Amino acid sequence: MQNDFVLDSAPLRVAGARAAIPRMQEVLAQFRKCRLPVFHVVRVHRQDGSDVEIIRQELFRSQPFAVEGTKGAAVIDELTPRSGEYIIRKTRMSAFIGTELDLILRTLGVTLLVVCGIQTPNCVRTTVFDAIAYNYPVCLVEDAVGAKTPEIHRANVLDMQNIGVRILKTAEVPGFLDVLGAENR
Amino acid sequence: MQNDFVLDSAPLRVAGARAAIPRMQEVLAQFRKCRLPVFHVVRVHRQDGSDVEIIRQELFRSQPFAVEGTKGAAVIDELTPRSGEYIIRKTRMSAFIGTELDLILRTLGVTLLVVCGIQTPNCVRTTVFDAIAYNYPVCLVEDAVGAKTPEIHRANVLDMQNIGVRILKTAEVPGFLDVLGAENR
């Protein structure tokens, strides 16, 4: 959830991003309350764009995005990371490609991921499918995830549900975490 | 395109697989005619299922699939690999995860992938998105790809088109390969 993909003035704004922010804040508050590890996944590129996917480099040249050190690359104010939370920097859609995410999750003994963010068909979905491949069960908080259109969002949620991803609403997260907590006590 | 996911009698049959076989045969014939490298990507599991994704192990125990050495794991007769073609064995949806695919493609100097097969939201799409992440431009032959339903198929083709995947019909493949061949001569 970075300014370049969320702010109303951002050229690469994802249309469904803003509406989902209050739900993301609720999920984040729940995780903080339960002292569960929080990962902020951000796309960050070098200024020259040499680390952008080849098929996106033309786009980057005409409209740079998520450039290291710019305000556009920063997490939106509403979801500012707190000290002790993990920032995962990536240059691809999936948070697992070329990052330390898997290694940190293993080190922490994490056995389940809860995913929010944008956008459903790209960064969210590639991360979810890679998580499944790496053997982390996944819950997707469907109303805390946004896409360009509601149709694209729904089609992707269905595909994820079909491979075994658990689909939750934000309102169900507290109860879900309570049950998990009780099981682990 | 393995018997366990295609044959009418297969419990894990993908509904849209059979109808796309003639188109896959056409694409395959074109690649053979042009002497282009062909990769048959197959899911193959140990008999005990210990290499299956954790969230699918229950399914595997009740209904084993793609077990090493069985007829179900073999490529369907209509698309039998020929000597000299590459067989990529995998245990996950993406053909890139835990396989030698990327290394072989680099060694061959491959700069573009043309993708057919099943099924659109899972093995096809994860492979396509990973290819983009690894900097291989991708063409998807949309009528040589199948899914459970036409709606799921179409929604996934749209998402792939939106990230820059080139969408072709089988009938366009010969002309496309001609142009590529001319550019490389």
Short mmCIF file of C-alpha atoms in Angstrom, two decimals:
data_model
loop_
_atom_site.label_atom_id
_atom_site.label_comp_id
_atom_site.label_asym_id
_atom_site.label_seq_id
_atom_site.Cartn_x
_atom_site.Cartn_y
_atom_site.Cartn_z
CA MET A 1 0.00 0.00 0.00
CA GLN A 2 2.30 2.69 -1.32
CA ASN A 3 1.46 6.26 -2.30
CA ASP A 4 2.25 5.68 -5.99
CA PHE A 5 -0.47 3.04 -6.20
CA VAL A 6 -3.04 4.56 -3.85
CA LEU A 7 -3.11 8.39 -3.81
CA ASP A 8 -5.84 9.99 -5.92
CA SER A 9 -3.18 11.95 -7.80
CA ALA A 10 -1.00 8.89 -8.55
CA PRO A 11 -0.84 7.93 -12.24
CA LEU A 12 -0.68 4.22 -11.38
CA ARG A 13 -3.47 4.41 -8.83
CA VAL A 14 -5.41 1.16 -8.35
CA ALA A 15 -9.07 2.16 -8.42
CA GLY A 16 -10.15 -0.21 -5.64
CA ALA A 17 -7.34 0.62 -3.23
CA ARG A 18 -8.70 3.58 -1.28
CA ALA A 19 -12.01 2.00 -0.36
CA ALA A 20 -10.26 -0.93 1.32
CA ILE A 21 -7.99 1.15 3.58
CA PRO A 22 -10.32 1.24 6.63
CA ARG A 23 -10.55 -2.57 6.56
CA MET A 24 -6.78 -2.89 6.25
CA GLN A 25 -6.44 -0.59 9.28
CA GLU A 26 -8.79 -2.86 11.24
CA VAL A 27 -6.84 -5.99 10.35
CA LEU A 28 -3.56 -4.26 11.18
CA ALA A 29 -4.95 -3.13 14.54
CA GLN A 30 -6.01 -6.70 15.33
CA PHE A 31 -2.55 -8.05 14.53
CA ARG A 32 -0.92 -5.38 16.65
CA LYS A 33 -3.31 -6.06 19.52
CA CYS A 34 -2.50 -9.79 19.38
CA ARG A 35 1.23 -9.06 19.00
CA LEU A 36 1.40 -11.06 15.79
CA PRO A 37 4.17 -10.39 13.24
CA VAL A 38 3.24 -7.80 10.61
CA PHE A 39 4.88 -7.66 7.18
CA HIS A 40 4.63 -4.55 4.99
CA VAL A 41 5.51 -5.60 1.46
CA VAL A 42 6.70 -2.78 -0.79
CA ARG A 43 7.86 -2.58 -4.37
CA VAL A 44 11.01 -0.45 -4.52
CA HIS A 45 12.99 0.28 -7.67
CA ARG A 46 16.32 1.87 -8.45
CA GLN A 47 16.00 5.28 -10.04
CA ASP A 48 17.30 4.01 -13.40
CA GLY A 49 14.64 1.27 -13.54
CA SER A 50 17.19 -1.44 -14.28
CA ASP A 51 15.53 -3.72 -11.73
CA VAL A 52 12.02 -3.45 -13.25
CA GLU A 53 10.53 -6.42 -15.14
CA ILE A 54 11.62 -6.12 -18.79
CA ILE A 55 8.07 -5.90 -20.07
CA ARG A 56 7.38 -2.97 -17.70
CA GLN A 57 10.52 -0.97 -18.35
CA GLU A 58 8.91 1.11 -21.09
CA LEU A 59 6.12 2.05 -18.69
CA PHE A 60 8.69 2.88 -16.02
CA ARG A 61 10.64 5.16 -18.36
CA SER A 62 7.53 7.15 -19.26
CA GLN A 63 6.14 7.08 -15.71
CA PRO A 64 8.57 6.05 -12.97
CA PHE A 65 6.95 4.34 -9.97
CA ALA A 66 8.00 3.22 -6.51
CA VAL A 67 11.42 4.80 -6.82
CA GLU A 68 13.69 4.30 -3.82
CA GLY A 69 13.63 7.26 -1.46
CA THR A 70 10.64 9.05 -3.01
CA LYS A 71 7.35 9.78 -1.29
CA GLY A 72 5.64 7.62 -3.92
CA ALA A 73 7.49 4.53 -2.72
CA ALA A 74 6.49 5.11 0.92
CA VAL A 75 3.67 3.27 2.65
CA ILE A 76 0.51 5.40 2.84
CA ASP A 77 0.10 7.43 6.03
CA GLU A 78 -2.91 5.38 7.13
CA LEU A 79 -0.82 2.21 7.41
CA THR A 80 2.57 3.54 8.49
CA PRO A 81 4.76 0.68 9.71
CA ARG A 82 5.67 0.70 13.37
CA SER A 83 9.03 -0.10 14.84
CA GLY A 84 9.44 -3.89 15.05
CA GLU A 85 7.29 -4.62 12.00
CA TYR A 86 8.92 -6.17 8.96
CA ILE A 87 9.40 -4.25 5.71
CA ILE A 88 9.90 -6.59 2.75
CA ARG A 89 11.36 -4.83 -0.30
CA LYS A 90 10.71 -6.49 -3.61
CA THR A 91 11.06 -5.76 -7.33
CA ARG A 92 8.53 -8.28 -8.59
CA MET A 93 4.83 -8.94 -7.98
CA SER A 94 5.24 -11.86 -5.61
CA ALA A 95 6.61 -10.98 -2.19
CA PHE A 96 8.55 -14.27 -2.32
CA ILE A 97 10.61 -13.64 -5.46
CA GLY A 98 14.11 -12.41 -4.67
CA THR A 99 13.26 -11.46 -1.08
CA GLU A 100 14.01 -12.65 2.44
CA LEU A 101 10.32 -13.29 3.19
CA ASP A 102 10.37 -17.10 3.21
CA LEU A 103 13.50 -17.19 5.34
CA ILE A 104 12.08 -14.78 7.92
CA LEU A 105 8.75 -16.62 8.08
CA ARG A 106 10.57 -19.91 8.72
CA THR A 107 12.79 -18.32 11.31
CA LEU A 108 9.76 -16.96 13.15
CA GLY A 109 7.99 -20.32 12.90
CA VAL A 110 5.05 -18.78 11.05
CA THR A 111 2.59 -21.42 9.90
CA LEU A 112 -0.24 -19.33 8.43
CA LEU A 113 -0.42 -16.09 6.46
CA VAL A 114 -3.22 -13.52 6.50
CA VAL A 115 -3.11 -11.33 3.38
CA CYS A 116 -4.47 -7.83 2.68
CA GLY A 117 -3.49 -5.20 0.11
CA ILE A 118 -3.50 -4.43 -3.60
CA GLN A 119 -4.04 -5.52 -6.15
CA THR A 120 -5.95 -8.76 -6.24
CA PRO A 121 -4.79 -10.23 -9.59
CA ASN A 122 -1.13 -9.27 -9.39
CA CYS A 123 0.86 -8.71 -6.20
CA VAL A 124 -1.78 -10.20 -3.94
CA ARG A 125 -2.44 -13.31 -6.01
CA THR A 126 1.16 -14.13 -6.94
CA THR A 127 2.11 -13.84 -3.28
CA VAL A 128 -0.80 -16.06 -2.24
CA PHE A 129 -0.02 -18.75 -4.83
CA ASP A 130 3.68 -18.71 -3.91
CA ALA A 131 2.76 -19.01 -0.23
CA ILE A 132 0.72 -22.11 -1.04
CA ALA A 133 3.63 -23.50 -3.08
CA TYR A 134 5.95 -22.90 -0.11
CA ASN A 135 3.47 -24.70 2.15
CA TYR A 136 2.03 -21.78 4.09
CA PRO A 137 -1.74 -22.01 4.39
CA VAL A 138 -3.26 -18.63 3.53
CA CYS A 139 -6.28 -16.59 4.57
CA LEU A 140 -7.30 -13.74 2.29
CA VAL A 141 -9.27 -10.92 3.90
CA GLU A 142 -11.37 -10.26 0.83
CA ASP A 143 -12.76 -6.87 1.80
CA ALA A 144 -9.27 -5.65 2.76
CA VAL A 145 -7.97 -6.34 -0.75
CA GLY A 146 -8.55 -4.13 -3.79
CA ALA A 147 -8.29 -4.31 -7.57
CA LYS A 148 -8.94 -2.17 -10.63
CA THR A 149 -12.55 -3.35 -10.88
CA PRO A 150 -14.92 -5.35 -8.64
CA GLU A 151 -15.27 -7.98 -11.41
CA ILE A 152 -11.53 -8.61 -11.55
CA HIS A 153 -11.44 -8.73 -7.77
CA ARG A 154 -14.24 -11.29 -7.51
CA ALA A 155 -12.88 -13.56 -10.26
CA ASN A 156 -9.52 -13.70 -8.52
CA VAL A 157 -10.98 -14.35 -5.09
CA LEU A 158 -12.91 -17.28 -6.60
CA ASP A 159 -9.74 -18.78 -8.12
CA MET A 160 -7.94 -18.49 -4.79
CA GLN A 161 -10.84 -20.06 -2.95
CA ASN A 162 -10.81 -22.91 -5.48
CA ILE A 163 -7.22 -23.87 -4.66
CA GLY A 164 -7.90 -23.92 -0.92
CA VAL A 165 -7.27 -20.37 0.25
CA ARG A 166 -9.53 -19.49 3.16
CA ILE A 167 -11.59 -16.40 2.40
CA LEU A 168 -12.46 -14.17 5.37
CA LYS A 169 -14.15 -10.82 5.90
CA THR A 170 -12.47 -8.22 8.10
CA ALA A 171 -15.22 -8.62 10.71
CA GLU A 172 -14.31 -12.31 11.03
CA VAL A 173 -10.61 -11.68 11.71
CA PRO A 174 -10.83 -11.14 15.51
CA GLY A 175 -12.76 -14.39 16.03
CA PHE A 176 -10.41 -16.22 13.70
CA LEU A 177 -7.35 -15.01 15.61
CA ASP A 178 -8.99 -15.93 18.91
CA VAL A 179 -9.50 -19.50 17.77
CA LEU A 180 -5.93 -19.73 16.47
CA GLY A 181 -4.62 -18.29 19.72
CA ALA A 182 -6.60 -20.79 21.78
CA GLU A 183 -5.30 -23.68 19.64
CA ASN A 184 -1.72 -22.55 20.19
CA ARG A 185 -2.03 -22.08 23.94
CA MET B 1 -1.44 -32.39 -20.26
CA GLN B 2 -1.41 -35.63 -18.28
CA ASN B 3 -3.96 -38.44 -18.27
CA ASP B 4 -4.97 -37.82 -14.64
CA PHE B 5 -6.13 -34.30 -15.53
CA VAL B 6 -7.54 -34.94 -19.01
CA LEU B 7 -9.08 -38.41 -19.50
CA ASP B 8 -12.87 -38.56 -19.24
CA SER B 9 -12.54 -41.19 -16.51
CA ALA B 10 -10.04 -39.17 -14.44
CA PRO B 11 -11.38 -37.95 -11.07
CA LEU B 12 -9.35 -34.73 -11.32
CA ARG B 13 -10.31 -34.08 -14.93
CA VAL B 14 -10.28 -30.41 -15.95
CA ALA B 15 -13.52 -29.86 -17.86
CA GLY B 16 -12.02 -27.58 -20.51
CA ALA B 17 -8.96 -29.73 -21.26
CA ARG B 18 -10.20 -32.11 -23.94
CA ALA B 19 -11.67 -29.45 -26.22
CA ALA B 20 -8.32 -27.66 -26.45
CA ILE B 21 -6.27 -30.72 -27.49
CA PRO B 22 -6.56 -30.21 -31.28
CA ARG B 23 -5.27 -26.64 -30.92
CA MET B 24 -2.40 -27.80 -28.72
CA GLN B 25 -1.52 -30.36 -31.40
CA GLU B 26 -1.44 -27.60 -33.99
CA VAL B 27 0.84 -25.41 -31.91
CA LEU B 28 3.09 -28.37 -31.15
CA ALA B 29 3.27 -29.24 -34.88
CA GLN B 30 4.27 -25.65 -35.68
CA PHE B 31 7.06 -25.69 -33.11
CA ARG B 32 8.32 -29.03 -34.41
CA LYS B 33 8.20 -27.77 -38.00
CA CYS B 34 10.22 -24.67 -37.04
CA ARG B 35 12.61 -26.79 -34.92
CA LEU B 36 11.92 -24.65 -31.86
CA PRO B 37 12.51 -26.06 -28.37
CA VAL B 38 9.45 -27.77 -26.86
CA PHE B 39 8.92 -28.16 -23.10
CA HIS B 40 6.41 -30.65 -21.70
CA VAL B 41 5.71 -29.65 -18.12
CA VAL B 42 4.40 -32.43 -15.90
CA ARG B 43 3.42 -32.66 -12.27
CA VAL B 44 4.92 -35.85 -10.80
CA HIS B 45 4.56 -36.94 -7.19
CA ARG B 46 6.12 -39.61 -5.03
CA GLN B 47 3.73 -42.42 -4.21
CA ASP B 48 3.54 -41.39 -0.54
CA GLY B 49 2.52 -37.83 -1.46
CA SER B 50 5.17 -36.29 0.77
CA ASP B 51 6.06 -33.84 -2.00
CA VAL B 52 2.49 -32.53 -2.47
CA GLU B 53 1.56 -29.02 -1.29
CA ILE B 54 0.45 -29.30 2.35
CA ILE B 55 -3.02 -27.96 1.65
CA ARG B 56 -3.52 -30.62 -1.07
CA GLN B 57 -2.20 -33.62 0.85
CA GLU B 58 -5.63 -34.57 2.15
CA LEU B 59 -6.96 -34.61 -1.41
CA PHE B 60 -3.95 -36.68 -2.50
CA ARG B 61 -4.53 -39.24 0.25
CA SER B 62 -8.17 -39.74 -0.77
CA GLN B 63 -7.42 -39.55 -4.50
CA PRO B 64 -3.76 -39.87 -5.52
CA PHE B 65 -2.83 -38.01 -8.71
CA ALA B 66 0.16 -37.79 -11.04
CA VAL B 67 2.01 -40.54 -9.22
CA GLU B 68 5.46 -41.30 -10.60
CA GLY B 69 5.45 -44.25 -12.98
CA THR B 70 1.67 -44.53 -13.36
CA LYS B 71 -0.30 -44.09 -16.57
CA GLY B 72 -2.09 -41.16 -14.94
CA ALA B 73 1.15 -39.20 -14.69
CA ALA B 74 1.99 -39.74 -18.37
CA VAL B 75 1.40 -37.13 -21.06
CA ILE B 76 -1.76 -37.86 -23.05
CA ASP B 77 -1.28 -39.91 -26.23
CA GLU B 78 -2.23 -36.97 -28.46
CA LEU B 79 0.75 -34.93 -27.28
CA THR B 80 3.38 -37.61 -26.64
CA PRO B 81 6.81 -36.00 -26.27
CA ARG B 82 9.35 -36.80 -28.96
CA SER B 83 12.99 -37.54 -28.42
CA GLY B 84 14.90 -34.27 -28.00
CA GLU B 85 11.99 -32.41 -26.38
CA TYR B 86 12.33 -31.31 -22.77
CA ILE B 87 10.33 -32.88 -19.97
CA ILE B 88 10.13 -30.61 -16.91
CA ARG B 89 9.05 -32.46 -13.77
CA LYS B 90 7.52 -30.31 -11.06
CA THR B 91 5.64 -30.71 -7.78
CA ARG B 92 4.04 -27.27 -7.69
CA MET B 93 1.77 -25.28 -9.99
CA SER B 94 4.42 -23.03 -11.49
CA ALA B 95 6.85 -24.76 -13.84
CA PHE B 96 9.57 -22.52 -12.39
CA ILE B 97 9.34 -23.56 -8.74
CA GLY B 98 11.95 -26.14 -7.79
CA THR B 99 12.72 -27.09 -11.41
CA GLU B 100 15.54 -26.70 -13.92
CA LEU B 101 13.32 -24.74 -16.33
CA ASP B 102 14.87 -21.28 -15.91
CA LEU B 103 18.39 -22.68 -16.14
CA ILE B 104 17.64 -24.60 -19.35
CA LEU B 105 15.90 -21.62 -20.94
CA ARG B 106 18.90 -19.41 -20.21
CA THR B 107 21.30 -22.04 -21.50
CA LEU B 108 19.35 -22.27 -24.76
CA GLY B 109 19.19 -18.48 -25.05
CA VAL B 110 15.39 -18.53 -25.11
CA THR B 111 13.94 -15.00 -25.07
CA LEU B 112 10.21 -15.63 -25.47
CA LEU B 113 7.81 -18.30 -24.23
CA VAL B 114 4.65 -19.53 -25.95
CA VAL B 115 2.33 -21.22 -23.46
CA CYS B 116 -0.46 -23.81 -23.94
CA GLY B 117 -2.04 -26.31 -21.55
CA ILE B 118 -4.20 -26.59 -18.45
CA GLN B 119 -5.48 -25.12 -16.42
CA THR B 120 -5.72 -21.38 -16.94
CA PRO B 121 -5.93 -20.10 -13.31
CA ASN B 122 -3.40 -22.46 -11.76
CA CYS B 123 -0.48 -24.12 -13.55
CA VAL B 124 -0.79 -21.96 -16.65
CA ARG B 125 -1.11 -18.64 -14.86
CA THR B 126 1.51 -19.21 -12.15
CA THR B 127 3.97 -20.25 -14.86
CA VAL B 128 3.13 -17.20 -16.97
CA PHE B 129 3.48 -14.78 -14.04
CA ASP B 130 6.78 -16.38 -12.98
CA ALA B 131 8.03 -16.14 -16.57
CA ILE B 132 7.28 -12.41 -16.54
CA ALA B 133 9.04 -12.06 -13.18
CA TYR B 134 12.09 -13.88 -14.62
CA ASN B 135 12.02 -11.50 -17.60
CA TYR B 136 10.75 -13.81 -20.32
CA PRO B 137 8.08 -12.14 -22.45
CA VAL B 138 5.14 -14.54 -22.85
CA CYS B 139 2.54 -15.32 -25.49
CA LEU B 140 -0.49 -17.25 -24.38
CA VAL B 141 -2.33 -19.23 -27.03
CA GLU B 142 -5.75 -18.65 -25.55
CA ASP B 143 -7.68 -21.32 -27.46
CA ALA B 144 -4.99 -23.91 -26.65
CA VAL B 145 -5.48 -23.40 -22.92
CA GLY B 146 -8.31 -24.85 -20.85
CA ALA B 147 -9.95 -24.37 -17.46
CA LYS B 148 -12.83 -25.72 -15.40
CA THR B 149 -15.27 -23.20 -16.88
CA PRO B 150 -15.18 -20.69 -19.77
CA GLU B 151 -15.80 -17.84 -17.29
CA ILE B 152 -12.74 -18.72 -15.20
CA HIS B 153 -10.73 -19.08 -18.39
CA ARG B 154 -11.75 -15.67 -19.73
CA ALA B 155 -11.19 -13.82 -16.43
CA ASN B 156 -7.67 -15.21 -16.22
CA VAL B 157 -6.82 -14.42 -19.84
CA LEU B 158 -7.90 -10.83 -19.18
CA ASP B 159 -5.65 -10.54 -16.12
CA MET B 160 -2.69 -11.88 -18.09
CA GLN B 161 -3.39 -9.51 -20.96
CA ASN B 162 -3.50 -6.62 -18.46
CA ILE B 163 0.04 -7.28 -17.24
CA GLY B 164 1.42 -7.37 -20.78
CA VAL B 165 1.11 -11.00 -21.85
CA ARG B 166 0.49 -11.23 -25.60
CA ILE B 167 -2.70 -13.16 -26.32
CA LEU B 168 -2.77 -15.19 -29.56
CA LYS B 169 -5.12 -17.63 -31.24
CA THR B 170 -3.74 -20.91 -32.58
CA ALA B 171 -4.39 -19.76 -36.13
CA GLU B 172 -2.07 -16.78 -35.54
CA VAL B 173 0.86 -18.88 -34.33
CA PRO B 174 2.39 -19.71 -37.76
CA GLY B 175 2.45 -16.05 -38.82
CA PHE B 176 3.82 -15.03 -35.43
CA LEU B 177 6.65 -17.56 -35.66
CA ASP B 178 7.41 -16.44 -39.23
CA VAL B 179 7.84 -12.85 -38.09
CA LEU B 180 10.04 -13.90 -35.16
CA GLY B 181 12.12 -16.09 -37.45
CA ALA B 182 12.61 -13.25 -39.94
CA GLU B 183 13.67 -10.88 -37.10
CA ASN B 184 16.27 -13.37 -35.93
CA ARG B 185 17.72 -14.10 -39.36
#
